[in-house]
mmCIF file of C-alpha atoms in Angstrom:
data_model
loop_
_atom_site.group_PDB
_atom_site.id
_atom_site.type_symbol
_atom_site.label_atom_id
_atom_site.label_comp_id
_atom_site.label_asym_id
_atom_site.label_seq_id
_atom_site.Cartn_x
_atom_site.Cartn_y
_atom_site.Cartn_z
ATOM 1 C CA MET A 1426 -7.105 -44.357 23.039
ATOM 2 C CA LYS A 1427 -5.788 -44.186 26.579
ATOM 3 C CA LYS A 1428 -7.865 -45.977 29.171
ATOM 4 C CA GLN A 1429 -8.223 -42.833 31.296
ATOM 5 C CA LEU A 1430 -10.661 -41.478 28.700
ATOM 6 C CA PHE A 1431 -13.215 -43.874 30.172
ATOM 7 C CA LEU A 1432 -13.157 -41.790 33.336
ATOM 8 C CA LEU A 1433 -13.974 -38.649 31.408
ATOM 9 C CA VAL A 1434 -16.913 -40.410 29.783
ATOM 10 C CA LEU A 1435 -18.222 -41.264 33.249
ATOM 11 C CA SER A 1436 -17.658 -37.665 34.311
ATOM 12 C CA PHE A 1437 -19.689 -36.381 31.388
ATOM 13 C CA LEU A 1438 -22.510 -38.791 32.240
ATOM 14 C CA ALA A 1439 -22.488 -37.513 35.812
ATOM 15 C CA VAL A 1440 -22.616 -33.939 34.604
ATOM 16 C CA ASN A 1441 -25.581 -34.657 32.350
ATOM 17 C CA LEU A 1442 -27.303 -36.476 35.200
ATOM 18 C CA PHE A 1443 -27.086 -33.461 37.479
ATOM 19 C CA ALA A 1444 -27.712 -30.961 34.638
ATOM 20 C CA GLN A 1445 -24.656 -28.847 35.334
ATOM 21 C CA LYS A 1446 -21.766 -27.739 33.176
ATOM 22 C CA LEU A 1447 -18.369 -29.317 33.430
ATOM 23 C CA ASP A 1448 -15.757 -26.867 34.742
ATOM 24 C CA THR A 1449 -12.096 -26.903 35.788
ATOM 25 C CA ASP A 1450 -13.006 -27.479 39.464
ATOM 26 C CA PHE A 1451 -14.956 -30.606 38.522
ATOM 27 C CA LEU A 1452 -12.092 -31.958 36.400
ATOM 28 C CA SER A 1453 -9.528 -31.138 39.078
ATOM 29 C CA ASP A 1454 -11.288 -33.438 41.541
ATOM 30 C CA MET A 1455 -12.585 -36.117 39.184
ATOM 31 C CA PRO A 1456 -11.851 -39.826 39.818
ATOM 32 C CA GLY A 1457 -8.449 -40.794 38.433
ATOM 33 C CA ALA A 1458 -6.869 -37.346 38.728
ATOM 34 C CA CYS A 1459 -3.279 -37.692 39.927
ATOM 35 C CA VAL A 1460 -0.147 -35.694 40.749
ATOM 36 C CA ILE A 1461 3.477 -36.477 41.640
ATOM 37 C CA TYR A 1462 5.647 -34.098 43.681
ATOM 38 C CA SER A 1463 9.324 -34.203 44.554
ATOM 39 C CA ASP A 1464 11.172 -31.992 47.023
ATOM 40 C CA LYS A 1465 14.724 -30.629 46.858
ATOM 41 C CA ASP A 1466 16.023 -33.702 48.716
ATOM 42 C CA GLY A 1467 14.475 -36.157 46.257
ATOM 43 C CA ASN A 1468 11.588 -37.318 48.464
ATOM 44 C CA ARG A 1469 8.382 -37.974 46.508
ATOM 45 C CA ILE A 1470 4.633 -37.726 47.067
ATOM 46 C CA ASN A 1471 2.179 -39.539 44.770
ATOM 47 C CA LEU A 1472 -1.473 -38.538 45.187
ATOM 48 C CA VAL A 1473 -4.489 -39.937 43.304
ATOM 49 C CA ASN A 1474 -8.276 -39.548 43.503
ATOM 50 C CA ALA A 1475 -9.841 -43.033 43.751
ATOM 51 C CA GLN A 1476 -13.443 -41.714 43.545
ATOM 52 C CA ASP A 1477 -14.615 -42.403 47.119
ATOM 53 C CA CYS A 1478 -11.245 -41.544 48.683
ATOM 54 C CA PHE A 1479 -7.679 -40.512 47.891
ATOM 55 C CA TYR A 1480 -4.493 -42.575 48.091
ATOM 56 C CA VAL A 1481 -1.195 -40.939 48.946
ATOM 57 C CA ARG A 1482 2.254 -42.505 48.958
ATOM 58 C CA TYR A 1483 5.329 -40.820 50.406
ATOM 59 C CA ARG A 1484 8.683 -42.332 49.526
ATOM 60 C CA PRO A 1485 11.923 -40.966 51.003
ATOM 61 C CA ALA A 1486 14.840 -40.640 48.608
ATOM 62 C CA GLY A 1487 17.103 -43.664 48.274
ATOM 63 C CA THR A 1488 14.651 -46.257 49.521
ATOM 64 C CA GLU A 1489 11.918 -48.491 48.090
ATOM 65 C CA ASP A 1490 9.945 -48.367 51.346
ATOM 66 C CA GLY A 1491 7.270 -45.752 51.790
ATOM 67 C CA ILE A 1492 4.123 -44.673 53.600
ATOM 68 C CA THR A 1493 0.874 -45.329 51.742
ATOM 69 C CA SER A 1494 -2.458 -44.239 53.169
ATOM 70 C CA LYS A 1495 -6.116 -44.081 52.229
ATOM 71 C CA ILE A 1496 -7.341 -40.575 53.079
ATOM 72 C CA SER A 1497 -10.167 -38.099 52.544
ATOM 73 C CA ILE A 1498 -9.658 -34.545 51.273
ATOM 74 C CA LYS A 1499 -12.363 -31.893 51.556
ATOM 75 C CA LYS A 1500 -11.707 -28.447 50.144
ATOM 76 C CA ALA A 1501 -13.274 -25.455 51.873
ATOM 77 C CA PHE A 1502 -11.887 -22.258 53.427
ATOM 78 C CA TYR A 1503 -9.294 -24.623 54.884
ATOM 79 C CA THR A 1504 -8.540 -28.021 53.333
ATOM 80 C CA GLU A 1505 -9.528 -30.886 55.627
ATOM 81 C CA ILE A 1506 -7.341 -33.993 55.354
ATOM 82 C CA LYS A 1507 -8.326 -37.108 57.310
ATOM 83 C CA PHE A 1508 -6.634 -40.493 57.677
ATOM 84 C CA LEU A 1509 -8.867 -43.458 56.769
ATOM 85 C CA GLU A 1510 -6.686 -46.550 56.490
ATOM 86 C CA ALA A 1511 -3.035 -47.617 56.463
ATOM 87 C CA VAL A 1512 -1.818 -49.488 53.374
ATOM 88 C CA GLU A 1513 1.939 -49.228 53.981
ATOM 89 C CA GLY A 1514 3.359 -47.911 57.232
ATOM 90 C CA SER A 1515 1.140 -46.774 60.115
ATOM 91 C CA LYS A 1516 -1.379 -44.068 60.988
ATOM 92 C CA ASP A 1517 1.288 -42.391 63.127
ATOM 93 C CA ASP A 1518 3.634 -42.343 60.110
ATOM 94 C CA PHE A 1519 0.976 -40.566 58.081
ATOM 95 C CA GLU A 1520 0.013 -38.082 60.795
ATOM 96 C CA SER A 1521 3.598 -37.152 61.696
ATOM 97 C CA ILE A 1522 5.345 -37.277 58.289
ATOM 98 C CA VAL A 1523 2.926 -37.175 55.355
ATOM 99 C CA LYS A 1524 -0.007 -35.095 56.534
ATOM 100 C CA PRO A 1525 2.058 -31.963 57.316
ATOM 101 C CA LYS A 1526 3.465 -32.075 53.779
ATOM 102 C CA LEU A 1527 -0.025 -32.324 52.270
ATOM 103 C CA VAL A 1528 -1.324 -29.533 54.526
ATOM 104 C CA ASN A 1529 1.537 -27.361 53.300
ATOM 105 C CA ILE A 1530 0.764 -28.095 49.621
ATOM 106 C CA PHE A 1531 -2.949 -27.270 49.974
ATOM 107 C CA SER A 1532 -2.375 -24.244 52.213
ATOM 108 C CA TYR A 1533 -1.420 -22.085 49.231
ATOM 109 C CA THR A 1534 -4.997 -22.267 47.888
ATOM 110 C CA ASP A 1535 -6.729 -22.069 51.297
ATOM 111 C CA LEU A 1536 -8.203 -18.886 52.850
ATOM 112 C CA GLY A 1537 -10.407 -18.352 49.808
ATOM 113 C CA LEU A 1538 -7.495 -18.141 47.341
ATOM 114 C CA ARG A 1539 -8.942 -21.072 45.375
ATOM 115 C CA GLU A 1540 -11.630 -18.651 44.179
ATOM 116 C CA ASN A 1541 -8.977 -16.968 41.975
ATOM 117 C CA LEU A 1542 -8.826 -20.016 39.704
ATOM 118 C CA PRO A 1543 -8.707 -20.635 36.763
ATOM 119 C CA SER A 1544 -6.395 -17.598 36.683
ATOM 120 C CA ALA A 1545 -2.725 -18.299 37.458
ATOM 121 C CA PHE A 1546 -1.297 -16.534 40.514
ATOM 122 C CA ILE A 1547 1.526 -16.444 43.056
ATOM 123 C CA SER A 1548 0.527 -17.300 46.623
ATOM 124 C CA GLN A 1549 2.841 -15.961 49.347
ATOM 125 C CA ARG A 1550 3.458 -16.428 53.055
ATOM 126 C CA ASN A 1551 4.862 -13.575 55.139
ATOM 127 C CA ASP A 1552 5.882 -13.267 58.774
ATOM 128 C CA LEU A 1553 4.366 -10.718 61.184
ATOM 129 C CA ASN A 1554 6.829 -8.104 59.926
ATOM 130 C CA GLY A 1555 5.782 -8.620 56.327
ATOM 131 C CA ASN A 1556 8.951 -10.470 55.338
ATOM 132 C CA LEU A 1557 8.570 -13.206 52.732
ATOM 133 C CA ILE A 1558 8.747 -16.751 54.092
ATOM 134 C CA SER A 1559 7.818 -18.732 50.997
ATOM 135 C CA SER A 1560 5.804 -18.527 47.790
ATOM 136 C CA ALA A 1561 4.038 -20.890 45.405
ATOM 137 C CA VAL A 1562 3.026 -20.897 41.744
ATOM 138 C CA ILE A 1563 -0.658 -21.835 41.399
ATOM 139 C CA ASP A 1564 -2.590 -22.665 38.221
ATOM 140 C CA PHE A 1565 -5.826 -24.421 37.286
ATOM 141 C CA TYR A 1566 -4.411 -27.206 35.143
ATOM 142 C CA VAL A 1567 -2.652 -29.160 37.925
ATOM 143 C CA PRO A 1568 -5.430 -31.400 39.286
ATOM 144 C CA ILE A 1569 -6.296 -31.895 42.978
ATOM 145 C CA THR A 1570 -3.764 -29.415 44.426
ATOM 146 C CA ASN A 1571 -3.311 -26.699 41.735
ATOM 147 C CA LEU A 1572 0.293 -26.306 42.992
ATOM 148 C CA ILE A 1573 3.032 -26.147 40.357
ATOM 149 C CA SER A 1574 5.933 -25.390 42.715
ATOM 150 C CA GLU A 1575 6.889 -23.898 46.075
ATOM 151 C CA SER A 1576 9.978 -21.731 46.667
ATOM 152 C CA ASP A 1577 11.661 -20.503 49.844
ATOM 153 C CA ALA A 1578 12.397 -16.858 50.685
ATOM 154 C CA ASN A 1579 15.522 -16.968 48.508
ATOM 155 C CA GLY A 1580 13.623 -18.188 45.448
ATOM 156 C CA THR A 1581 14.972 -21.740 45.655
ATOM 157 C CA VAL A 1582 12.401 -24.333 44.560
ATOM 158 C CA VAL A 1583 11.779 -26.684 47.484
ATOM 159 C CA ILE A 1584 8.944 -28.767 46.015
ATOM 160 C CA LYS A 1585 7.604 -29.110 42.479
ATOM 161 C CA CYS A 1586 5.025 -31.029 40.488
ATOM 162 C CA ASP A 1587 6.824 -33.576 38.292
ATOM 163 C CA ARG A 1588 3.792 -35.092 36.609
ATOM 164 C CA PHE A 1589 0.011 -34.947 36.527
ATOM 165 C CA GLY A 1590 -2.783 -36.582 34.578
ATOM 166 C CA SER A 1591 -5.664 -39.027 34.949
ATOM 167 C CA LEU A 1592 -5.675 -42.779 35.485
ATOM 168 C CA SER A 1593 -7.971 -45.736 35.043
ATOM 169 C CA PRO A 1594 -8.569 -47.886 38.177
ATOM 170 C CA ASP A 1595 -6.036 -50.557 37.144
ATOM 171 C CA GLU A 1596 -3.324 -47.907 36.733
ATOM 172 C CA ILE A 1597 -3.538 -46.596 40.318
ATOM 173 C CA GLY A 1598 -1.329 -49.321 41.849
ATOM 174 C CA PRO A 1599 1.544 -48.908 39.372
ATOM 175 C CA PHE A 1600 1.227 -45.114 39.691
ATOM 176 C CA LEU A 1601 1.660 -45.183 43.475
ATOM 177 C CA ASN A 1602 4.790 -47.309 43.049
ATOM 178 C CA SER A 1603 6.139 -45.538 39.961
ATOM 179 C CA ASP A 1604 9.846 -44.835 39.874
ATOM 180 C CA ILE A 1605 11.638 -41.577 39.116
ATOM 181 C CA LEU A 1606 10.846 -40.282 35.650
ATOM 182 C CA PRO A 1607 13.679 -40.601 33.122
ATOM 183 C CA ALA A 1608 15.267 -37.562 31.544
ATOM 184 C CA ALA A 1609 13.681 -36.390 28.302
ATOM 185 C CA VAL A 1610 15.369 -37.294 25.015
ATOM 186 C CA ILE A 1611 15.942 -34.177 22.896
ATOM 187 C CA ARG A 1612 16.557 -34.588 19.159
ATOM 188 C CA GLU A 1613 18.818 -32.151 17.362
ATOM 189 C CA MET A 1614 16.742 -30.357 14.735
ATOM 190 C CA ASN A 1615 17.316 -27.645 12.142
ATOM 191 C CA THR A 1616 15.725 -24.324 11.317
ATOM 192 C CA VAL A 1617 13.434 -24.464 8.296
ATOM 193 C CA LYS A 1618 14.036 -22.156 5.354
ATOM 194 C CA VAL A 1619 10.582 -20.693 4.946
ATOM 195 C CA GLY A 1620 9.549 -20.178 1.337
ATOM 196 C CA LYS A 1621 6.639 -18.222 -0.020
ATOM 197 C CA THR A 1622 3.366 -18.415 1.843
ATOM 198 C CA LYS A 1623 -0.156 -18.864 0.545
ATOM 199 C CA ASN A 1624 -3.572 -18.596 2.132
ATOM 200 C CA THR A 1625 -4.600 -22.149 2.936
ATOM 201 C CA GLN A 1626 -7.836 -23.424 4.422
ATOM 202 C CA ILE A 1627 -7.516 -26.108 7.101
ATOM 203 C CA GLY A 1628 -11.026 -27.069 8.089
ATOM 204 C CA ASN A 1629 -12.836 -23.803 8.795
ATOM 205 C CA ILE A 1630 -9.587 -21.938 9.484
ATOM 206 C CA GLU A 1631 -7.644 -19.941 6.901
ATOM 207 C CA ILE A 1632 -3.955 -19.371 7.601
ATOM 208 C CA SER A 1633 -0.917 -18.088 5.748
ATOM 209 C CA LEU A 1634 0.934 -21.379 5.255
ATOM 210 C CA PRO A 1635 4.476 -21.724 3.838
ATOM 211 C CA GLU A 1636 4.436 -23.549 0.507
ATOM 212 C CA ASN A 1637 6.830 -26.195 1.828
ATOM 213 C CA PHE A 1638 3.937 -27.628 3.862
ATOM 214 C CA HIS A 1639 1.977 -30.314 2.021
ATOM 215 C CA LEU A 1640 -1.426 -31.895 2.576
ATOM 216 C CA GLU A 1641 -0.822 -35.119 4.523
ATOM 217 C CA GLN A 1642 -4.479 -36.067 4.921
ATOM 218 C CA GLU A 1643 -7.786 -34.241 5.243
ATOM 219 C CA ASN A 1644 -7.346 -31.051 7.331
ATOM 220 C CA CYS A 1645 -3.768 -32.046 8.190
ATOM 221 C CA TYR A 1646 -0.535 -30.580 6.800
ATOM 222 C CA ALA A 1647 3.097 -31.611 7.319
ATOM 223 C CA LEU A 1648 6.418 -30.130 6.269
ATOM 224 C CA SER A 1649 7.946 -31.659 3.156
ATOM 225 C CA ASP A 1650 11.233 -33.534 3.625
ATOM 226 C CA THR A 1651 10.445 -34.250 7.278
ATOM 227 C CA THR A 1652 8.673 -37.067 9.078
ATOM 228 C CA LYS A 1653 5.181 -36.572 10.451
ATOM 229 C CA ARG A 1654 6.728 -36.635 13.943
ATOM 230 C CA ASP A 1655 8.843 -33.553 13.163
ATOM 231 C CA SER A 1656 5.803 -31.313 12.932
ATOM 232 C CA ILE A 1657 2.197 -31.473 11.777
ATOM 233 C CA ILE A 1658 -0.640 -28.941 11.809
ATOM 234 C CA TRP A 1659 -4.338 -29.755 11.662
ATOM 235 C CA SER A 1660 -7.761 -28.454 12.693
ATOM 236 C CA ASP A 1661 -10.823 -29.500 14.630
ATOM 237 C CA ILE A 1662 -14.052 -27.913 15.843
ATOM 238 C CA ILE A 1663 -15.958 -28.078 19.153
ATOM 239 C CA ARG A 1664 -19.055 -26.538 20.716
ATOM 240 C CA LEU A 1665 -18.967 -25.794 24.450
ATOM 241 C CA ASP A 1666 -22.706 -26.386 24.879
ATOM 242 C CA ALA A 1667 -22.571 -29.746 23.074
ATOM 243 C CA MET A 1668 -19.659 -30.856 25.278
ATOM 244 C CA GLN A 1669 -21.289 -29.480 28.450
ATOM 245 C CA LEU A 1670 -18.250 -27.280 29.091
ATOM 246 C CA ALA A 1671 -18.429 -24.123 31.204
ATOM 247 C CA ASP A 1672 -15.644 -22.326 29.310
ATOM 248 C CA PHE A 1673 -12.594 -22.831 27.101
ATOM 249 C CA TRP A 1674 -10.357 -23.219 30.193
ATOM 250 C CA THR A 1675 -12.188 -26.494 30.796
ATOM 251 C CA TYR A 1676 -11.408 -27.644 27.262
ATOM 252 C CA PHE A 1677 -7.718 -26.838 27.848
ATOM 253 C CA MET A 1678 -7.776 -28.953 31.009
ATOM 254 C CA ILE A 1679 -9.397 -31.870 29.159
ATOM 255 C CA GLU A 1680 -6.653 -31.542 26.552
ATOM 256 C CA LEU A 1681 -3.949 -31.817 29.218
ATOM 257 C CA LEU A 1682 -5.577 -34.652 31.167
ATOM 258 C CA ASN A 1683 -6.054 -36.776 28.047
ATOM 259 C CA VAL A 1684 -2.562 -36.631 26.602
ATOM 260 C CA ASN A 1685 -1.172 -40.141 26.164
ATOM 261 C CA ALA A 1686 2.210 -38.927 27.383
ATOM 262 C CA ILE A 1687 3.936 -37.364 30.390
ATOM 263 C CA VAL A 1688 3.091 -33.658 30.615
ATOM 264 C CA ILE A 1689 5.947 -31.410 31.813
ATOM 265 C CA PRO A 1690 4.024 -29.242 34.322
ATOM 266 C CA ASP A 1691 6.217 -26.139 34.283
ATOM 267 C CA SER A 1692 6.168 -26.031 30.465
ATOM 268 C CA VAL A 1693 2.444 -25.237 30.339
ATOM 269 C CA GLU A 1694 1.588 -21.688 29.279
ATOM 270 C CA ILE A 1695 -1.319 -19.824 27.701
ATOM 271 C CA GLN A 1696 -0.687 -17.053 25.190
ATOM 272 C CA LYS A 1697 -2.747 -14.738 23.028
ATOM 273 C CA MET A 1698 -1.569 -14.902 19.403
ATOM 274 C CA GLY A 1699 -3.477 -12.892 16.823
ATOM 275 C CA ASN A 1700 -7.131 -13.880 17.111
ATOM 276 C CA SER A 1701 -6.311 -17.086 19.005
ATOM 277 C CA VAL A 1702 -5.942 -18.123 22.622
ATOM 278 C CA CYS A 1703 -3.241 -20.808 22.652
ATOM 279 C CA LEU A 1704 -2.306 -23.541 25.110
ATOM 280 C CA ILE A 1705 1.374 -24.532 24.776
ATOM 281 C CA TYR A 1706 2.898 -27.472 26.616
ATOM 282 C CA LYS A 1707 5.625 -30.114 26.394
ATOM 283 C CA VAL A 1708 5.300 -33.863 26.821
ATOM 284 C CA MET A 1709 7.470 -36.979 26.893
ATOM 285 C CA ASP A 1710 6.062 -39.952 25.020
ATOM 286 C CA TYR A 1711 5.903 -43.235 26.975
ATOM 287 C CA GLU A 1712 7.849 -45.291 24.427
ATOM 288 C CA TYR A 1713 10.950 -43.228 23.601
ATOM 289 C CA TYR A 1714 10.778 -40.396 26.201
ATOM 290 C CA GLU A 1715 11.287 -37.895 23.396
ATOM 291 C CA LEU A 1716 10.373 -34.306 24.225
ATOM 292 C CA ASN A 1717 7.529 -32.964 22.084
ATOM 293 C CA THR A 1718 5.710 -29.623 22.039
ATOM 294 C CA CYS A 1719 1.961 -29.253 21.541
ATOM 295 C CA ILE A 1720 0.240 -25.997 20.604
ATOM 296 C CA VAL A 1721 -3.570 -25.828 20.774
ATOM 297 C CA CYS A 1722 -5.140 -22.574 19.515
ATOM 298 C CA LEU A 1723 -8.815 -21.669 19.832
ATOM 299 C CA LEU A 1724 -10.676 -19.222 17.582
ATOM 300 C CA SER A 1725 -14.319 -18.259 17.991
ATOM 301 C CA ASN A 1726 -16.833 -15.732 16.709
ATOM 302 C CA ASP A 1727 -19.482 -16.379 19.361
ATOM 303 C CA GLY A 1728 -17.713 -17.796 22.449
ATOM 304 C CA ASN A 1729 -19.447 -21.154 22.061
ATOM 305 C CA GLU A 1730 -18.273 -22.716 18.798
ATOM 306 C CA PHE A 1731 -14.480 -22.935 18.689
ATOM 307 C CA ASN A 1732 -12.332 -23.773 15.694
ATOM 308 C CA ILE A 1733 -9.129 -25.402 16.886
ATOM 309 C CA LEU A 1734 -5.712 -25.206 15.250
ATOM 310 C CA LYS A 1735 -3.304 -27.849 16.585
ATOM 311 C CA ILE A 1736 0.452 -28.101 16.071
ATOM 312 C CA ASN A 1737 2.588 -31.018 17.274
ATOM 313 C CA GLY A 1738 6.280 -31.672 16.798
ATOM 314 C CA TYR A 1739 9.659 -32.381 18.339
ATOM 315 C CA SER A 1740 10.291 -29.663 20.913
ATOM 316 C CA GLN A 1741 13.581 -28.465 19.516
ATOM 317 C CA PHE A 1742 12.075 -28.308 16.028
ATOM 318 C CA ILE A 1743 9.178 -26.188 17.298
ATOM 319 C CA GLU A 1744 11.520 -23.953 19.313
ATOM 320 C CA LYS A 1745 13.936 -23.353 16.437
ATOM 321 C CA ASN A 1746 11.056 -22.524 14.124
ATOM 322 C CA MET A 1747 8.779 -20.745 16.608
ATOM 323 C CA GLU A 1748 8.764 -17.490 14.638
ATOM 324 C CA MET A 1749 7.373 -19.362 11.632
ATOM 325 C CA TYR A 1750 4.649 -20.914 13.742
ATOM 326 C CA LYS A 1751 3.780 -17.610 15.428
ATOM 327 C CA LYS A 1752 3.286 -15.948 12.049
ATOM 328 C CA MET A 1753 1.072 -18.819 10.936
ATOM 329 C CA ILE A 1754 -1.039 -18.653 14.108
ATOM 330 C CA GLU A 1755 -1.283 -14.850 14.026
ATOM 331 C CA SER A 1756 -2.596 -15.047 10.446
ATOM 332 C CA ALA A 1757 -5.305 -17.567 11.371
ATOM 333 C CA LYS A 1758 -8.942 -16.562 10.987
ATOM 334 C CA ILE A 1759 -12.268 -18.334 10.709
ATOM 335 C CA LYS A 1760 -13.293 -18.627 7.077
#
């Protein structure tokens, strides 16, 4: 299991200590949370929460040199960003080059707009005549900043989140110096000929499952004549009160922060399918950089106990067979 899970364990202990429920705000600012941004010119910003401070590294395109600083970030009506210590470069470098970029990123959730989370929204800037200057896509699942991307008045993306997640302490150094992410490897896959379906129980969930799925192991089914990496479907069960979670949005965020892979930020979406609320996202695995799609669907009768239906597979396989999966998910019900 990925080392970053240790941080979540500590977070849960802290929550129990202070007798409060874990929510998306808490996870967004927990130790180890990290984000990487790149702008249209290829310049990059790496930002990580190191528990008692934040570290930020700005690296201009085409160079190995950068500006690394220890800083504090306090979120209120306006976000307060203060320089603490220079690691690479100088205080003047941070104040003149890096800080304005960070102020810009956080400005889209200032002025009380952060209260709209965990809902997704578009934050806009307008001039005195009401003309659009820029806009940003905001959502709860990007930690620290909540910014997915910023666009200019013409709709051109000028900065975007390339990666987010959570780190253990010994991963912070490599993260700050990490290179450009490689392109995802996409496997060519085929559309499945769906045969007859039958009502099948996976854990506590009953779904209409095509007969060409077979039982791989307890509560886990895979398509016949494919590898387990092509696509699998399985179930789980959680209780919000037992996990000290405020709501299911918090569970979705835990899901994203604990993926042992590179999450593609702009692939994340939440859909209602039948009786389920589903989180859908794409990841690249660390070993082969293959693009995979994950679908996590929650079903509940009481808003506290959730039965979870999970689907994983190569992205192109999921995309080419999405209608099959939608029908399966829409048929799902708690038995």
